[in-house]
Short mmCIF file of C-alpha atoms in Angstrom, two decimals:
data_model
loop_
_atom_site.label_atom_id
_atom_site.label_comp_id
_atom_site.label_asym_id
_atom_site.label_seq_id
_atom_site.Cartn_x
_atom_site.Cartn_y
_atom_site.Cartn_z
CA UNK A 1 -11.10 -4.13 -62.42
CA UNK A 2 -11.77 -6.23 -59.33
CA UNK A 3 -13.86 -4.62 -56.60
CA UNK A 4 -12.39 -3.80 -53.21
CA UNK A 5 -14.66 -6.45 -51.69
CA UNK A 6 -13.08 -9.20 -53.79
CA UNK A 7 -9.58 -7.84 -53.21
CA UNK A 8 -10.21 -7.69 -49.46
CA UNK A 9 -11.34 -11.31 -49.40
CA UNK A 10 -8.27 -12.47 -51.33
CA UNK A 11 -5.94 -10.44 -49.15
CA UNK A 12 -7.60 -11.70 -46.02
CA UNK A 13 -7.32 -15.31 -47.14
CA UNK A 14 -3.71 -14.97 -48.30
CA UNK A 15 -2.60 -13.22 -45.13
CA UNK A 16 -4.39 -15.62 -42.81
CA UNK A 17 -2.85 -18.61 -44.61
CA UNK A 18 0.63 -17.10 -44.76
CA UNK A 19 2.92 -18.81 -42.27
CA UNK A 20 4.47 -16.52 -39.71
CA UNK A 21 7.91 -17.78 -40.76
CA UNK A 22 7.40 -15.83 -44.00
CA UNK A 23 7.33 -12.60 -42.01
CA UNK A 24 3.77 -11.78 -43.05
CA UNK A 25 1.59 -9.76 -40.72
CA UNK A 26 -1.84 -11.22 -40.12
CA UNK A 27 -5.01 -9.08 -39.96
CA UNK A 28 -5.31 -9.14 -36.18
CA UNK A 29 -3.93 -6.77 -33.58
CA UNK A 30 -1.70 -9.38 -31.95
CA UNK A 31 0.20 -9.67 -35.21
CA UNK A 32 -0.02 -6.10 -36.47
CA UNK A 33 1.16 -4.65 -33.17
CA UNK A 34 4.43 -6.61 -33.44
CA UNK A 35 5.59 -4.59 -36.45
CA UNK A 36 8.67 -2.56 -35.50
CA UNK A 37 8.47 1.21 -35.57
CA UNK A 38 10.13 2.51 -38.75
CA UNK A 39 13.53 3.86 -37.80
CA UNK A 40 13.06 7.28 -39.39
CA UNK A 41 10.21 8.27 -37.11
CA UNK A 42 11.76 8.15 -33.65
CA UNK A 43 14.84 9.99 -34.94
CA UNK A 44 12.68 12.76 -36.48
CA UNK A 45 11.02 14.09 -33.27
CA UNK A 46 9.35 17.07 -34.98
CA UNK A 47 6.82 17.19 -37.81
CA UNK A 48 4.25 19.58 -39.24
CA UNK A 49 0.67 18.77 -40.25
CA UNK A 50 -1.60 21.01 -42.32
CA UNK A 51 -5.40 20.97 -42.43
CA UNK A 52 -6.49 22.26 -45.82
CA UNK A 53 -9.83 21.78 -47.54
CA UNK A 54 -13.16 23.38 -48.41
CA UNK A 55 -13.51 24.48 -44.77
CA UNK A 56 -10.60 26.83 -45.48
CA UNK A 57 -13.03 29.01 -47.46
CA UNK A 58 -15.44 30.05 -44.66
CA UNK A 59 -12.46 29.74 -42.27
CA UNK A 60 -14.64 30.71 -39.34
CA UNK A 61 -15.35 29.66 -35.78
CA UNK A 62 -13.73 27.42 -33.22
CA UNK A 63 -12.44 24.27 -34.89
CA UNK A 64 -12.95 25.80 -38.33
CA UNK A 65 -12.40 22.44 -40.03
CA UNK A 66 -15.73 21.32 -38.47
CA UNK A 67 -17.63 24.24 -40.02
CA UNK A 68 -20.03 22.13 -42.13
CA UNK A 69 -20.94 19.88 -39.22
CA UNK A 70 -21.60 22.80 -36.87
CA UNK A 71 -23.61 24.68 -39.46
CA UNK A 72 -25.73 21.68 -40.46
CA UNK A 73 -26.35 20.74 -36.83
CA UNK A 74 -27.82 24.21 -36.25
CA UNK A 75 -25.16 25.81 -34.07
CA UNK A 76 -26.37 29.43 -33.75
CA UNK A 77 -22.96 31.01 -34.29
CA UNK A 78 -22.52 29.27 -37.64
CA UNK A 79 -26.13 29.65 -38.75
CA UNK A 80 -25.98 33.40 -38.06
CA UNK A 81 -22.66 33.69 -39.88
CA UNK A 82 -24.15 32.14 -43.00
CA UNK A 83 -27.30 34.26 -42.86
CA UNK A 84 -25.29 37.45 -42.55
CA UNK A 85 -22.73 36.69 -45.25
CA UNK A 86 -24.23 34.37 -47.87
CA UNK A 87 -27.47 34.35 -49.89
CA UNK A 88 -30.46 32.09 -49.10
CA UNK A 89 -30.05 28.62 -50.49
CA UNK A 90 -26.25 28.72 -50.35
CA UNK A 91 -24.97 25.20 -49.67
CA UNK A 92 -21.68 23.95 -48.34
CA UNK A 93 -20.92 22.54 -51.79
CA UNK A 94 -21.02 26.11 -53.11
CA UNK A 95 -17.83 26.80 -51.17
CA UNK A 96 -15.89 24.30 -53.30
CA UNK A 97 -15.38 26.52 -56.41
CA UNK A 98 -14.15 29.22 -54.01
CA UNK A 99 -11.34 26.97 -52.81
CA UNK A 100 -9.05 28.15 -55.62
CA UNK A 101 -5.54 27.89 -54.12
CA UNK A 102 -4.50 30.60 -56.57
CA UNK A 103 -1.39 31.52 -54.56
CA UNK A 104 -0.39 27.95 -53.76
CA UNK A 105 3.22 27.13 -54.61
CA UNK A 106 4.27 23.68 -53.38
CA UNK A 107 7.96 24.60 -53.54
CA UNK A 108 7.39 27.52 -51.15
CA UNK A 109 5.56 25.24 -48.73
CA UNK A 110 8.29 22.60 -48.91
CA UNK A 111 11.02 25.19 -48.39
CA UNK A 112 9.26 26.76 -45.41
CA UNK A 113 8.66 23.44 -43.71
CA UNK A 114 12.24 22.41 -44.30
CA UNK A 115 13.43 25.68 -42.75
CA UNK A 116 11.20 25.02 -39.72
CA UNK A 117 13.38 22.07 -38.76
CA UNK A 118 10.51 19.60 -39.22
CA UNK A 119 11.66 16.18 -40.38
CA UNK A 120 8.26 15.00 -41.59
CA UNK A 121 5.15 16.57 -43.08
CA UNK A 122 1.52 15.41 -43.08
CA UNK A 123 -1.17 16.89 -45.36
CA UNK A 124 -4.90 16.29 -45.10
CA UNK A 125 -5.79 14.10 -48.05
CA UNK A 126 -9.41 14.06 -46.84
CA UNK A 127 -11.05 15.48 -43.73
CA UNK A 128 -14.50 14.53 -42.40
CA UNK A 129 -16.20 16.65 -45.08
CA UNK A 130 -15.21 14.02 -47.68
CA UNK A 131 -13.39 16.42 -50.03
CA UNK A 132 -10.17 14.90 -51.36
CA UNK A 133 -7.06 16.84 -52.29
CA UNK A 134 -6.44 14.52 -55.22
CA UNK A 135 -8.65 13.07 -57.94
CA UNK A 136 -10.22 10.22 -56.03
CA UNK A 137 -12.32 8.05 -58.34
CA UNK A 138 -14.89 7.59 -55.58
CA UNK A 139 -15.22 11.30 -54.81
CA UNK A 140 -16.55 12.56 -58.13
CA UNK A 141 -16.56 16.36 -58.43
CA UNK A 142 -15.80 16.62 -54.71
CA UNK A 143 -12.05 16.78 -55.13
CA UNK A 144 -9.33 19.31 -55.93
CA UNK A 145 -8.89 18.24 -59.56
CA UNK A 146 -12.52 18.20 -60.72
CA UNK A 147 -13.45 21.25 -58.65
CA UNK A 148 -11.92 24.21 -56.79
CA UNK A 149 -8.20 24.55 -57.62
CA UNK A 150 -8.36 21.99 -60.47
CA UNK A 151 -4.97 20.77 -59.26
CA UNK A 152 -3.61 17.58 -57.75
CA UNK A 153 -2.56 19.20 -54.50
CA UNK A 154 -1.17 16.02 -52.97
CA UNK A 155 0.79 15.12 -56.08
CA UNK A 156 2.36 18.55 -56.38
CA UNK A 157 3.40 18.62 -52.73
CA UNK A 158 4.71 15.05 -52.76
CA UNK A 159 6.89 15.92 -55.76
CA UNK A 160 8.23 19.11 -54.15
CA UNK A 161 9.05 17.44 -50.85
CA UNK A 162 10.75 14.47 -52.44
CA UNK A 163 12.81 16.40 -54.96
CA UNK A 164 13.70 19.51 -52.96
CA UNK A 165 13.86 18.48 -49.28
CA UNK A 166 14.82 15.65 -46.95
CA UNK A 167 11.45 15.90 -45.19
CA UNK A 168 9.45 12.66 -45.05
CA UNK A 169 6.04 12.95 -46.73
CA UNK A 170 2.84 11.68 -45.09
CA UNK A 171 -0.92 12.00 -45.43
CA UNK A 172 -3.82 12.43 -43.03
CA UNK A 173 -7.01 10.59 -44.00
CA UNK A 174 -10.40 10.53 -42.31
CA UNK A 175 -12.11 7.15 -42.24
CA UNK A 176 -15.59 8.60 -41.99
CA UNK A 177 -17.48 11.31 -43.84
CA UNK A 178 -20.15 13.23 -41.95
CA UNK A 179 -22.78 13.31 -44.65
CA UNK A 180 -21.87 10.60 -47.13
CA UNK A 181 -25.19 8.81 -47.76
CA UNK A 182 -23.53 5.40 -47.87
CA UNK A 183 -21.89 5.98 -44.52
CA UNK A 184 -25.10 7.32 -43.00
CA UNK A 185 -26.94 4.22 -44.23
CA UNK A 186 -24.36 1.93 -42.63
CA UNK A 187 -24.59 3.96 -39.45
CA UNK A 188 -28.39 3.69 -39.45
CA UNK A 189 -27.93 -0.08 -39.76
CA UNK A 190 -25.72 0.05 -36.65
CA UNK A 191 -22.70 -0.78 -38.82
CA UNK A 192 -24.01 -4.25 -39.60
CA UNK A 193 -23.54 -3.27 -43.25
CA UNK A 194 -20.32 -1.87 -44.71
CA UNK A 195 -21.23 -0.51 -48.13
CA UNK A 196 -19.36 2.73 -47.48
CA UNK A 197 -16.19 0.88 -46.51
CA UNK A 198 -16.26 -1.41 -49.56
CA UNK A 199 -17.29 1.19 -52.12
CA UNK A 200 -15.61 4.36 -50.83
CA UNK A 201 -13.11 4.02 -48.00
CA UNK A 202 -10.95 1.09 -49.06
CA UNK A 203 -10.69 1.96 -52.76
CA UNK A 204 -9.76 5.47 -51.68
CA UNK A 205 -7.10 4.40 -49.19
CA UNK A 206 -5.48 1.94 -51.58
CA UNK A 207 -5.49 4.48 -54.41
CA UNK A 208 -3.91 7.06 -52.12
CA UNK A 209 -1.15 4.68 -51.02
CA UNK A 210 -0.40 3.35 -54.50
CA UNK A 211 -0.47 6.80 -56.11
CA UNK A 212 1.48 8.88 -53.57
CA UNK A 213 3.34 6.38 -51.39
CA UNK A 214 2.98 8.27 -48.08
CA UNK A 215 5.37 7.11 -45.38
CA UNK A 216 3.00 8.16 -42.62
CA UNK A 217 -0.75 7.50 -42.76
CA UNK A 218 -2.37 9.59 -40.06
CA UNK A 219 -5.82 8.05 -39.72
CA UNK A 220 -8.74 9.84 -38.03
CA UNK A 221 -12.54 9.80 -37.83
CA UNK A 222 -12.64 6.28 -36.44
CA UNK A 223 -14.54 6.75 -33.21
CA UNK A 224 -18.09 5.89 -34.28
CA UNK A 225 -17.36 2.24 -35.11
CA UNK A 226 -15.02 -0.61 -34.26
CA UNK A 227 -12.08 -1.50 -36.48
CA UNK A 228 -14.10 -4.50 -37.70
CA UNK A 229 -16.43 -2.14 -39.56
CA UNK A 230 -13.61 -0.09 -41.08
CA UNK A 231 -11.73 -3.20 -42.32
CA UNK A 232 -8.73 -1.60 -40.67
CA UNK A 233 -6.87 -4.79 -39.85
CA UNK A 234 -7.19 -6.11 -43.39
CA UNK A 235 -5.97 -2.81 -44.79
CA UNK A 236 -3.01 -2.64 -42.41
CA UNK A 237 -2.00 -6.21 -43.22
CA UNK A 238 -1.93 -5.25 -46.91
CA UNK A 239 -0.09 -2.02 -46.08
CA UNK A 240 2.63 -3.82 -44.08
CA UNK A 241 2.93 -6.85 -46.37
CA UNK A 242 2.26 -5.79 -49.94
CA UNK A 243 2.08 -2.02 -50.37
CA UNK A 244 4.82 0.06 -52.04
CA UNK A 245 5.70 1.55 -48.63
CA UNK A 246 5.51 -1.68 -46.64
CA UNK A 247 9.01 -1.33 -45.18
CA UNK A 248 8.94 2.35 -44.19
CA UNK A 249 5.32 3.35 -43.58
CA UNK A 250 4.13 4.47 -40.17
CA UNK A 251 0.53 4.52 -38.91
CA UNK A 252 -1.11 5.98 -35.84
CA UNK A 253 -3.71 4.47 -33.51
CA UNK A 254 -7.00 5.78 -34.95
CA UNK A 255 -8.35 2.72 -36.75
CA UNK A 256 -11.44 1.99 -34.68
CA UNK A 257 -13.20 3.09 -31.53
CA UNK A 258 -11.30 0.46 -29.51
CA UNK A 259 -7.85 1.37 -30.84
CA UNK A 260 -6.86 4.70 -29.31
CA UNK A 261 -3.73 4.34 -27.16
CA UNK A 262 -3.86 0.57 -27.69
CA UNK A 263 -3.07 -0.37 -31.30
CA UNK A 264 -0.91 1.10 -34.04
CA UNK A 265 2.70 2.08 -34.67
CA UNK A 266 2.47 5.29 -32.66
CA UNK A 267 -0.12 6.35 -30.10
CA UNK A 268 -1.80 9.74 -30.55
CA UNK A 269 -4.44 8.99 -27.88
CA UNK A 270 -6.21 12.36 -28.10
CA UNK A 271 -5.65 15.72 -29.74
CA UNK A 272 -2.96 17.80 -28.01
CA UNK A 273 -1.86 14.77 -26.01
CA UNK A 274 1.08 15.54 -23.73
CA UNK A 275 1.06 13.46 -20.54
CA UNK A 276 4.11 15.16 -19.01
CA UNK A 277 5.73 11.89 -17.98
CA UNK A 278 7.53 9.04 -19.70
CA UNK A 279 5.37 6.78 -21.88
CA UNK A 280 7.05 3.52 -22.86
CA UNK A 281 5.21 3.05 -26.17
CA UNK A 282 6.08 5.57 -28.85
CA UNK A 283 3.55 8.41 -28.83
CA UNK A 284 2.85 11.69 -30.58
CA UNK A 285 1.66 15.08 -29.43
CA UNK A 286 -0.50 16.33 -32.31
CA UNK A 287 -1.18 19.95 -31.43
CA UNK A 288 -2.03 23.31 -32.96
CA UNK A 289 -0.31 26.68 -33.16
CA UNK A 290 -3.81 28.23 -33.13
CA UNK A 291 -5.05 27.13 -29.72
CA UNK A 292 -8.66 26.89 -30.95
CA UNK A 293 -8.53 25.34 -34.40
CA UNK A 294 -6.80 23.00 -36.85
CA UNK A 295 -8.16 24.78 -39.92
CA UNK A 296 -7.34 28.39 -40.75
CA UNK A 297 -9.58 30.99 -39.04
CA UNK A 298 -10.05 34.48 -40.42
CA UNK A 299 -11.55 35.55 -37.09
CA UNK A 300 -8.56 34.44 -34.99
CA UNK A 301 -7.00 36.90 -32.56
CA UNK A 302 -3.26 37.26 -32.11
CA UNK A 303 -3.65 36.00 -28.54
CA UNK A 304 -5.10 32.76 -29.91
CA UNK A 305 -1.70 31.67 -31.20
CA UNK A 306 0.90 29.93 -29.06
CA UNK A 307 4.10 31.89 -28.58
CA UNK A 308 7.44 30.44 -29.65
CA UNK A 309 8.30 29.99 -25.95
CA UNK A 310 5.16 27.89 -25.49
CA UNK A 311 5.87 25.87 -28.64
CA UNK A 312 9.44 25.11 -27.59
CA UNK A 313 8.17 24.05 -24.15
CA UNK A 314 5.75 21.65 -25.87
CA UNK A 315 8.52 20.29 -28.08
CA UNK A 316 11.01 19.81 -25.27
CA UNK A 317 8.61 18.23 -22.77
CA UNK A 318 7.24 15.93 -25.46
CA UNK A 319 10.64 14.67 -26.62
CA UNK A 320 11.87 14.28 -23.04
CA UNK A 321 8.93 11.99 -22.31
CA UNK A 322 9.49 9.79 -25.36
CA UNK A 323 7.13 11.44 -27.84
CA UNK A 324 7.24 13.20 -31.18
CA UNK A 325 5.47 16.50 -31.74
CA UNK A 326 3.28 17.14 -34.79
CA UNK A 327 2.60 20.86 -35.02
CA UNK A 328 -0.47 21.97 -36.98
CA UNK A 329 -0.69 24.96 -39.31
CA UNK A 330 -3.84 25.90 -41.22
CA UNK A 331 -3.28 27.31 -44.75
CA UNK A 332 -5.69 29.79 -46.35
CA UNK A 333 -8.08 28.84 -49.14
CA UNK A 334 -5.92 30.70 -51.64
CA UNK A 335 -2.88 28.63 -50.69
CA UNK A 336 -0.92 30.94 -48.42
CA UNK A 337 0.69 30.27 -45.06
CA UNK A 338 -0.31 33.23 -42.88
CA UNK A 339 2.59 35.35 -41.55
CA UNK A 340 1.94 34.39 -37.92
CA UNK A 341 2.39 30.72 -38.83
CA UNK A 342 5.46 31.49 -40.93
CA UNK A 343 7.00 33.36 -38.01
CA UNK A 344 6.47 30.47 -35.60
CA UNK A 345 7.85 27.95 -38.08
CA UNK A 346 10.96 30.02 -38.82
CA UNK A 347 11.50 30.68 -35.12
CA UNK A 348 11.34 26.96 -34.43
CA UNK A 349 13.80 26.33 -37.24
CA UNK A 350 16.16 28.96 -35.87
CA UNK A 351 16.08 27.35 -32.43
CA UNK A 352 16.56 23.82 -33.79
CA UNK A 353 19.44 24.88 -36.02
CA UNK A 354 21.38 25.61 -32.82
CA UNK A 355 19.84 23.14 -30.38
CA UNK A 356 18.75 20.24 -32.58
CA UNK A 357 21.53 18.06 -31.18
CA UNK A 358 19.53 17.89 -27.96
CA UNK A 359 16.32 16.95 -29.81
CA UNK A 360 16.89 14.87 -32.97
CA UNK A 361 18.08 11.28 -32.50
CA UNK A 362 17.85 11.56 -28.71
CA UNK A 363 16.30 9.15 -26.23
CA UNK A 364 14.50 9.77 -22.95
CA UNK A 365 16.89 9.86 -20.03
CA UNK A 366 16.32 8.09 -16.70
CA UNK A 367 14.70 11.32 -15.42
CA UNK A 368 12.54 13.70 -17.44
CA UNK A 369 12.94 16.71 -15.18
CA UNK A 370 13.89 17.68 -11.65
CA UNK A 371 10.95 17.21 -9.32
CA UNK A 372 11.33 20.76 -8.01
CA UNK A 373 12.35 22.39 -11.34
CA UNK A 374 9.70 21.75 -13.94
CA UNK A 375 11.21 24.29 -16.33
CA UNK A 376 14.16 21.98 -17.07
CA UNK A 377 13.77 18.87 -19.22
CA UNK A 378 16.31 16.16 -20.01
CA UNK A 379 17.12 14.22 -23.17
CA UNK A 380 20.08 11.95 -23.83
CA UNK A 381 22.28 10.11 -26.29
CA UNK A 382 24.88 7.43 -25.58
CA UNK A 383 27.49 10.20 -25.32
CA UNK A 384 25.75 12.97 -23.40
CA UNK A 385 22.82 14.19 -21.31
CA UNK A 386 21.08 17.42 -22.36
CA UNK A 387 19.46 19.67 -19.77
CA UNK A 388 17.11 22.08 -21.53
CA UNK A 389 16.35 25.17 -19.47
CA UNK A 390 13.16 26.96 -20.49
CA UNK A 391 14.07 29.95 -18.30
CA UNK A 392 17.44 31.66 -18.22
CA UNK A 393 19.16 31.07 -14.83
CA UNK A 394 19.45 34.73 -13.83
CA UNK A 395 20.79 33.93 -10.36
CA UNK A 396 24.26 33.18 -11.72
CA UNK A 397 24.04 29.45 -11.25
CA UNK A 398 21.88 26.52 -12.34
CA UNK A 399 21.13 23.61 -10.04
CA UNK A 400 20.41 20.31 -11.76
CA UNK A 401 19.27 17.78 -9.21
CA UNK A 402 19.40 14.59 -11.29
CA UNK A 403 22.88 14.24 -12.87
CA UNK A 404 25.50 12.24 -11.02
CA UNK A 405 28.85 13.82 -11.75
CA UNK A 406 32.37 12.48 -12.06
CA UNK A 407 35.75 14.21 -11.85
CA UNK A 408 35.90 14.53 -15.64
CA UNK A 409 32.33 15.81 -16.14
CA UNK A 410 32.25 18.52 -18.82
CA UNK A 411 29.46 21.09 -19.20
CA UNK A 412 28.92 23.16 -22.36
CA UNK A 413 26.04 25.01 -23.96
CA UNK A 414 24.93 24.27 -27.51
CA UNK A 415 25.77 27.20 -29.75
CA UNK A 416 28.32 28.67 -27.35
CA UNK A 417 32.06 27.94 -27.23
CA UNK A 418 33.88 27.07 -24.06
CA UNK A 419 33.16 25.02 -20.94
CA UNK A 420 31.13 26.02 -17.87
CA UNK A 421 32.60 25.69 -14.39
CA UNK A 422 30.61 23.58 -11.96
CA UNK A 423 30.57 22.21 -8.44
CA UNK A 424 28.70 19.28 -6.92
CA UNK A 425 25.36 20.12 -5.36
CA UNK A 426 25.11 20.22 -1.56
CA UNK A 427 23.01 17.09 -1.40
CA UNK A 428 22.79 15.92 -5.01
CA UNK A 429 23.27 16.91 -8.60
CA UNK A 430 25.42 19.64 -10.05
CA UNK A 431 25.58 23.41 -9.73
CA UNK A 432 26.62 25.08 -12.98
CA UNK A 433 28.19 28.53 -12.73
CA UNK A 434 26.56 30.91 -15.19
CA UNK A 435 28.77 33.86 -16.15
CA UNK A 436 27.28 37.23 -16.98
CA UNK A 437 26.76 36.63 -20.69
CA UNK A 438 25.28 39.64 -22.54
CA UNK A 439 21.87 38.87 -24.00
CA UNK A 440 23.09 39.57 -27.53
CA UNK A 441 25.84 36.98 -27.04
CA UNK A 442 23.51 34.14 -26.09
CA UNK A 443 23.11 31.53 -28.82
CA UNK A 444 19.31 31.75 -28.78
CA UNK A 445 16.51 33.88 -27.41
CA UNK A 446 14.36 31.05 -26.06
CA UNK A 447 15.44 27.98 -24.06
CA UNK A 448 19.06 26.99 -23.59
CA UNK A 449 20.54 23.52 -23.88
CA UNK A 450 23.34 22.50 -21.51
CA UNK A 451 25.31 19.47 -22.68
CA UNK A 452 26.72 17.27 -19.92
CA UNK A 453 29.36 14.68 -20.80
CA UNK A 454 30.52 11.99 -18.36
CA UNK A 455 27.50 12.07 -16.08
CA UNK A 456 25.22 9.24 -15.06
#
């Protein structure tokens, strides 16, 4: 079998020589950045990501997925935790056989995520610890088939999602590995060598794409080196030109230290990114239900989890400003989704089942919110404008300062029959009369979507 190095050279040559009239993307950002955003993504608006790996065993501390790094770097909290709970000489590798996933049922996961209203799902194929959730040929005995669960976790989930749901399947993948000796050697050489990339990273990425055909590759761990070191542009040219998902795959912007918020299909910019104003380029708010961690934490407090009201506010403000939201949930080492996460996911699904018309397939409107009413956000379609009120208008009326009404303007609420009476605002906008609707008659408990037809 040809090495990645030889394949990369051939791909690079073929792509560089390919005339642009053939529709081939060249391995440079000027070319790669012209690729259109796959249509499914902007329509989806809401996805779920899960961080699941060996770190799910200790499941301790802030940013639990970074446990190994914090422990090895001598952070007192993690060092003390290990001294108090594990015998001398215990290594991080000793956690791997304890990652058993004995309660993992991919059909249950797929069903739950479908019920959440998410339109796409992203699983960690490999985090910075280097463990892979499939049998990577370049991660011997440090993967979920040779060790731990002895199961192809990615394969099982991909099959469940594709046969039992309409949720698009994607994979997270870290470019770097904290303690891989090949990577550390390249790093010591100031990335003037790329043995790790040729022998580990690129064979792994290509195997992952060819084997599981993810339609979203959520790259991470790029910040220590430029995209030149990672061979990112060569890989993306292959992905967009030759791969089995070349027509539908989406990528983010984490392909090198110079790429964040500059290159890629969708900008993630930073974790929990939500600028609060319209961004012209498609962007994503990757955020966590647990305010302190992406991986599951056994020591989490109930107050550490965002409420459904806070999650809906994140969703609404994100979509209003042109973004998608990718909500993170951390599964347990034995393969369960903790009840607090299940509750939030089902609550979100309940809300979207009624109000999804104002979220899915929408576009940002000319205004994102009223300057003096930050608890109302707007979305739109060609037929309507949606004003999403995060607080119930208890005063008996709702002033919307941005809509310009006409004589035939119609106001309704999603999930509720009948029209609302309205009058023009004193200086601008529209005043919607809110009748005394009993709480148990409201269509939802959190956030209410007013649909305005024939406004500008």
